[in-house]
Amino acid sequence: MTSATGKAAPEDVGRGRVEALSDGVFAIVITLLVLEIKVPHLAAHESLAELARALWALAPKFVSWVISFVTVCVIWLNHHRLLKIAGRIDNGLFWWNANLLLWTSFIPFPTALMGDYPANRLAVSLYGLAMLLMALGFVLLRWHMLRTPGLLQDQADRSAFRRGLRASIAMGPAAYAVGAVLAWVSQVAAFACYAAIAVYFVFPHGPSRGR
Amino acid sequence: MTSATGKAAPEDVGRGRVEALSDGVFAIVITLLVLEIKVPHLAAHESLAELARALWALAPKFVSWVISFVTVCVIWLNHHRLLKIAGRIDNGLFWWNANLLLWTSFIPFPTALMGDYPANRLAVSLYGLAMLLMALGFVLLRWHMLRTPGLLQDQADRSAFRRGLRASIAMGPAAYAVGAVLAWVSQVAAFACYAAIAVYFVFPHGPSRGR
Amino acid sequence: MTSATGKAAPEDVGRGRVEALSDGVFAIVITLLVLEIKVPHLAAHESLAELARALWALAPKFVSWVISFVTVCVIWLNHHRLLKIAGRIDNGLFWWNANLLLWTSFIPFPTALMGDYPANRLAVSLYGLAMLLMALGFVLLRWHMLRTPGLLQDQADRSAFRRGLRASIAMGPAAYAVGAVLAWVSQVAAFACYAAIAVYFVFPHGPSRGR
Amino acid sequence: MTSATGKAAPEDVGRGRVEALSDGVFAIVITLLVLEIKVPHLAAHESLAELARALWALAPKFVSWVISFVTVCVIWLNHHRLLKIAGRIDNGLFWWNANLLLWTSFIPFPTALMGDYPANRLAVSLYGLAMLLMALGFVLLRWHMLRTPGLLQDQADRSAFRRGLRASIAMGPAAYAVGAVLAWVSQVAAFACYAAIAVYFVFPHGPSRGR
């Protein structure tokens, strides 16, 4: 995987370290998400009613936190399965992976935006748009692996991988586009759509069919 | 553990990467906890009395920080012992683990809430409730490992594991429920209860008896 | 690499753990960058126009975030290639590496500064200066590896490494100095220069030619 | 190191995962330190003079950031050397290590406090006190390794280790106590003392003499 000679081959990157970088980003994003839920300021420190009201007002923050948490776990899982099939990591694969990490690391922003303004059609729609770009990152990663000779492991089932690429468009960018459009009609429906996409991936769907 | 063939088996996940993701979350949570203690604003920058008063007012934040720090170390330790007994990691185990990570990553919020409003019965009780859900995550993880054939290593002592499951209910959700109820009577007693649960796990109690 | 005897040799450090520390810092910096983009405060929570205006005002933050994200990926890649050529890690290499990590971990500050004040010549120039110091960190790391006997792997091509050192000055500190000066004439040109340096390294340039 | 049997031995913990947890905490602390330096608010966005003045006012924050950064690198290095000599990790070693991590993860708070109030004697003294507790954590860790049979590797030079323990008291808690006292006379002298302690450890001092 990594050349053992002194001359570093610039096109090849150690798979272990790319996984470590990606896992680090996923673990940090997953843990930072909760930091966007700020402790409410209470005028009367011991008031139960004021605290209960303040926490109730945070409900949309909690909901968008859980949706994004499950989504990042799904990203981790699909990323893990995808890299297992990669025989080697060339320069292109590194950068398509970096593109996926860019959009994954962006998730705390649209999550906080949607949680703060759950009735703002633009805010809820932008969450779907950001997730669409992340899901597109997966499609481009898969597409690069398929079209570049030698990136898929020899034993990999190329036609199953091609079917997986197609499925990843339907349940990825296309599904998020539906959510982003739904947000202009009903924000609750958009929340439900975003949650449904994440939950869909919680249950296994056969080999290589991930996002 | 991970299939070496090109076809990724969607039900199986590499143990090393699940441990890496979990360890990442634990390390980040443990380190982020202190960020909830904000540097106080002083009107007179050089005033010793004002700084001393401001730090004294932060005492409940320091106490809840230490309790949560020790608790996350206990979570790490129990998680480590639990995954050592797992022979393989199926899709269900991954998601029950993700549920545990969700509640673990949530800890900074109730910690900050309890530290900011240590005399608010609801705030102190909610800390226990959040910890209860985290501890329940351990119970569900253990229960999944016990009832799914092939998840426990062949040499694992199933009856000891079953006893450990029972113990993990008593010293986990049940103990935190006591703390959450205590908070309505005496907040100091609830703090003591939360601290006692963490300290209990600092000392070893025989194989597989962890939370 | 690490002595297996009980006496720890203070001059030698395990390569795996230095890589782990560095990768951890890179992953955290890459993920923290987005936290500097704060969710805007809206007077009218459901106003599309107000949200659109507020997000548009954040455009320079998004641009500086993407430039810094790509730059940290480039740092990771060059660091990875450099450490692959190292035969062992002595005390000096550890500390020159720590110097590089210092300036890399500093990146969120100039990124936020440039994003907040994109028309302030000093702010935009300081971004280039901070990056210059980071790039200088790479030059010093390479220089230490070249002049210390035994640090380069035996099979390493020393003359190629020497050429790489020279190239890393040109496309590193020198290029960032150009950007930092440009900022006093045109801030847009400086942004373009910083982006161009990062994009230059996205494409491979032959062995050991990295920053 | 870790028992391969199904029964998890509660007294023993895998060395690799303890190192991973510790490295994670060190990497996160090192990277979070810079987040305590907030981008200044400018009334006139394009004013060079206002920005220059605001950055100059941040000088103590930059100085305390660099001191703490180097200190955490030293902690990492000494921790690395210490764990290399450990033959196995028992429950006590895990918790003395956790105590060290507690005080290490606390560092961002006294760093920010000293940076915000560099002329406040109490603030500057508390930095030394926090570091004293961290350095005491190293002493206790070493002491536990020495007095517990079987924790040191068989080939370890016990008398050198005993000398190292004594040296770690002098250049650890004792040195920080000097700094914490100095702060009441001259804050600049205390800054210099804290910096000197860190710099002392940058240069190697023979086997096992680390803090």
PDB file of C-alpha atoms in Angstrom, chain A residues 2-14 17-18 20-21 24-26 28-29 32 35-36 91 94-95 98-99 101-103 105-109 112-113 116-123 126 184, chain C residues 19 23 26-28 30-32 34-35 37-42 45-48 51-52 55 58 62 65-66 69-70 73-74 76-77 79-81 83-85 153 155-157 201-204 206-208:
ATOM      1  CA  THR A   2       2.684   2.444   0.971  1.00  0.00           C
ATOM      2  CA  SER A   3       5.945   2.114  -0.870  1.00  0.00           C
ATOM      3  CA  ALA A   4       8.702   0.859   1.397  1.00  0.00           C
ATOM      4  CA  THR A   5      11.379   2.648  -0.595  1.00  0.00           C
ATOM      5  CA  GLY A   6      12.899   5.945   0.454  1.00  0.00           C
ATOM      6  CA  LYS A   7      11.333   7.806  -2.478  1.00  0.00           C
ATOM      7  CA  ALA A   8       7.822   8.602  -1.331  1.00  0.00           C
ATOM      8  CA  ALA A   9       5.428   8.036  -4.196  1.00  0.00           C
ATOM      9  CA  PRO A  10       3.284  11.153  -4.136  1.00  0.00           C
ATOM     10  CA  GLU A  11       0.281   9.421  -5.680  1.00  0.00           C
ATOM     11  CA  ASP A  12       0.029   6.848  -2.909  1.00  0.00           C
ATOM     12  CA  VAL A  13      -1.043   7.391   0.649  1.00  0.00           C
ATOM     13  CA  GLY A  14      -1.070   4.936   3.547  1.00  0.00           C
ATOM     14  CA  ARG A  17      -3.431   7.070   8.173  1.00  0.00           C
ATOM     15  CA  VAL A  18      -6.277   8.129   5.853  1.00  0.00           C
ATOM     16  CA  ALA A  20      -7.180   7.573  11.142  1.00  0.00           C
ATOM     17  CA  LEU A  21      -7.644  11.120   9.793  1.00  0.00           C
ATOM     18  CA  GLY A  24     -10.709  11.504  13.851  1.00  0.00           C
ATOM     19  CA  VAL A  25     -12.889  13.943  11.919  1.00  0.00           C
ATOM     20  CA  PHE A  26     -15.993  11.751  12.357  1.00  0.00           C
ATOM     21  CA  ILE A  28     -14.843  15.026  16.617  1.00  0.00           C
ATOM     22  CA  VAL A  29     -17.896  16.081  14.565  1.00  0.00           C
ATOM     23  CA  LEU A  32     -18.940  18.650  18.867  1.00  0.00           C
ATOM     24  CA  LEU A  35     -21.760  21.885  21.968  1.00  0.00           C
ATOM     25  CA  GLU A  36     -24.199  23.801  19.756  1.00  0.00           C
ATOM     26  CA  ASN A  91      -3.871  11.060  -4.769  1.00  0.00           C
ATOM     27  CA  PHE A  94      -7.309  11.155  -0.956  1.00  0.00           C
ATOM     28  CA  TRP A  95      -8.787  14.397  -2.249  1.00  0.00           C
ATOM     29  CA  ALA A  98     -11.035  15.177   1.768  1.00  0.00           C
ATOM     30  CA  ASN A  99     -14.056  16.639  -0.049  1.00  0.00           C
ATOM     31  CA  LEU A 101     -14.578  15.259   5.138  1.00  0.00           C
ATOM     32  CA  LEU A 102     -15.090  18.953   4.283  1.00  0.00           C
ATOM     33  CA  TRP A 103     -18.857  18.536   4.074  1.00  0.00           C
ATOM     34  CA  SER A 105     -17.042  18.691   9.197  1.00  0.00           C
ATOM     35  CA  PHE A 106     -19.505  21.369   8.016  1.00  0.00           C
ATOM     36  CA  ILE A 107     -22.507  19.505   9.537  1.00  0.00           C
ATOM     37  CA  PRO A 108     -22.434  21.318  12.947  1.00  0.00           C
ATOM     38  CA  PHE A 109     -23.250  24.616  11.184  1.00  0.00           C
ATOM     39  CA  ALA A 112     -27.242  24.548  14.660  1.00  0.00           C
ATOM     40  CA  LEU A 113     -28.956  26.758  12.046  1.00  0.00           C
ATOM     41  CA  ASP A 116     -32.155  27.663  16.076  1.00  0.00           C
ATOM     42  CA  TYR A 117     -34.676  28.491  13.348  1.00  0.00           C
ATOM     43  CA  PRO A 118     -36.808  25.348  12.867  1.00  0.00           C
ATOM     44  CA  ALA A 119     -39.667  27.351  11.365  1.00  0.00           C
ATOM     45  CA  ASN A 120     -37.454  29.204   8.882  1.00  0.00           C
ATOM     46  CA  ARG A 121     -37.951  27.532   5.507  1.00  0.00           C
ATOM     47  CA  LEU A 122     -34.530  28.618   4.231  1.00  0.00           C
ATOM     48  CA  ALA A 123     -32.701  27.307   7.324  1.00  0.00           C
ATOM     49  CA  LEU A 126     -30.143  24.569   3.737  1.00  0.00           C
ATOM     50  CA  TRP A 184     -40.566  25.056   1.635  1.00  0.00           C
TER      51      TRP A 184
ATOM     52  CA  GLU C  19       2.171  10.223  13.887  1.00  0.00           C
ATOM     53  CA  ASP C  23      -2.793  13.188  13.041  1.00  0.00           C
ATOM     54  CA  PHE C  26      -4.565  17.804  12.121  1.00  0.00           C
ATOM     55  CA  ALA C  27      -7.973  16.099  12.463  1.00  0.00           C
ATOM     56  CA  ILE C  28      -9.017  18.403  15.295  1.00  0.00           C
ATOM     57  CA  ILE C  30      -9.656  20.570  10.325  1.00  0.00           C
ATOM     58  CA  THR C  31     -12.882  19.996  12.258  1.00  0.00           C
ATOM     59  CA  LEU C  32     -12.672  23.003  14.580  1.00  0.00           C
ATOM     60  CA  VAL C  34     -16.067  25.401  10.997  1.00  0.00           C
ATOM     61  CA  LEU C  35     -16.822  26.323  14.637  1.00  0.00           C
ATOM     62  CA  ILE C  37     -18.548  30.315  11.629  1.00  0.00           C
ATOM     63  CA  LYS C  38     -21.229  31.321  14.125  1.00  0.00           C
ATOM     64  CA  VAL C  39     -24.941  30.903  13.444  1.00  0.00           C
ATOM     65  CA  PRO C  40     -26.267  34.442  12.785  1.00  0.00           C
ATOM     66  CA  HIS C  41     -28.783  36.011  15.171  1.00  0.00           C
ATOM     67  CA  LEU C  42     -32.052  36.843  13.448  1.00  0.00           C
ATOM     68  CA  HIS C  45     -36.875  33.996  13.233  1.00  0.00           C
ATOM     69  CA  GLU C  46     -38.852  33.070  10.133  1.00  0.00           C
ATOM     70  CA  SER C  47     -37.564  35.812   7.822  1.00  0.00           C
ATOM     71  CA  LEU C  48     -36.032  34.389   4.663  1.00  0.00           C
ATOM     72  CA  LEU C  51     -31.333  34.896   6.958  1.00  0.00           C
ATOM     73  CA  ALA C  52     -30.227  35.172   3.328  1.00  0.00           C
ATOM     74  CA  LEU C  55     -25.509  34.197   5.361  1.00  0.00           C
ATOM     75  CA  LEU C  58     -20.711  35.299   6.165  1.00  0.00           C
ATOM     76  CA  PHE C  62     -16.912  30.390   4.238  1.00  0.00           C
ATOM     77  CA  TRP C  65     -12.745  28.216   5.961  1.00  0.00           C
ATOM     78  CA  VAL C  66     -12.401  26.319   2.669  1.00  0.00           C
ATOM     79  CA  PHE C  69      -9.406  23.307   5.221  1.00  0.00           C
ATOM     80  CA  VAL C  70      -7.592  22.481   1.983  1.00  0.00           C
ATOM     81  CA  CYS C  73      -5.201  18.606   4.200  1.00  0.00           C
ATOM     82  CA  VAL C  74      -2.057  19.595   2.280  1.00  0.00           C
ATOM     83  CA  TRP C  76      -1.364  16.365   6.514  1.00  0.00           C
ATOM     84  CA  LEU C  77      -0.315  14.951   3.126  1.00  0.00           C
ATOM     85  CA  HIS C  79       3.670  15.559   6.787  1.00  0.00           C
ATOM     86  CA  HIS C  80       2.701  11.995   5.957  1.00  0.00           C
ATOM     87  CA  ARG C  81       5.171  11.822   3.057  1.00  0.00           C
ATOM     88  CA  LEU C  83       7.608  11.022   8.074  1.00  0.00           C
ATOM     89  CA  LYS C  84       7.560   8.021   5.726  1.00  0.00           C
ATOM     90  CA  ILE C  85      11.181   8.879   4.777  1.00  0.00           C
ATOM     91  CA  GLN C 153      16.118   6.102   5.762  1.00  0.00           C
ATOM     92  CA  GLN C 155      17.406   4.003   0.809  1.00  0.00           C
ATOM     93  CA  ALA C 156      16.275   7.651   0.711  1.00  0.00           C
ATOM     94  CA  ASP C 157      17.467   9.656  -2.298  1.00  0.00           C
ATOM     95  CA  PHE C 201      -0.335  20.979  -3.639  1.00  0.00           C
ATOM     96  CA  VAL C 202      -3.573  19.171  -4.457  1.00  0.00           C
ATOM     97  CA  PHE C 203      -1.947  17.929  -7.650  1.00  0.00           C
ATOM     98  CA  PRO C 204       1.131  15.678  -7.363  1.00  0.00           C
ATOM     99  CA  GLY C 206       6.887  14.230  -8.372  1.00  0.00           C
ATOM    100  CA  PRO C 207       8.655  12.641  -5.422  1.00  0.00           C
ATOM    101  CA  SER C 208       9.494  14.675  -2.316  1.00  0.00           C
TER     102      SER C 208
END
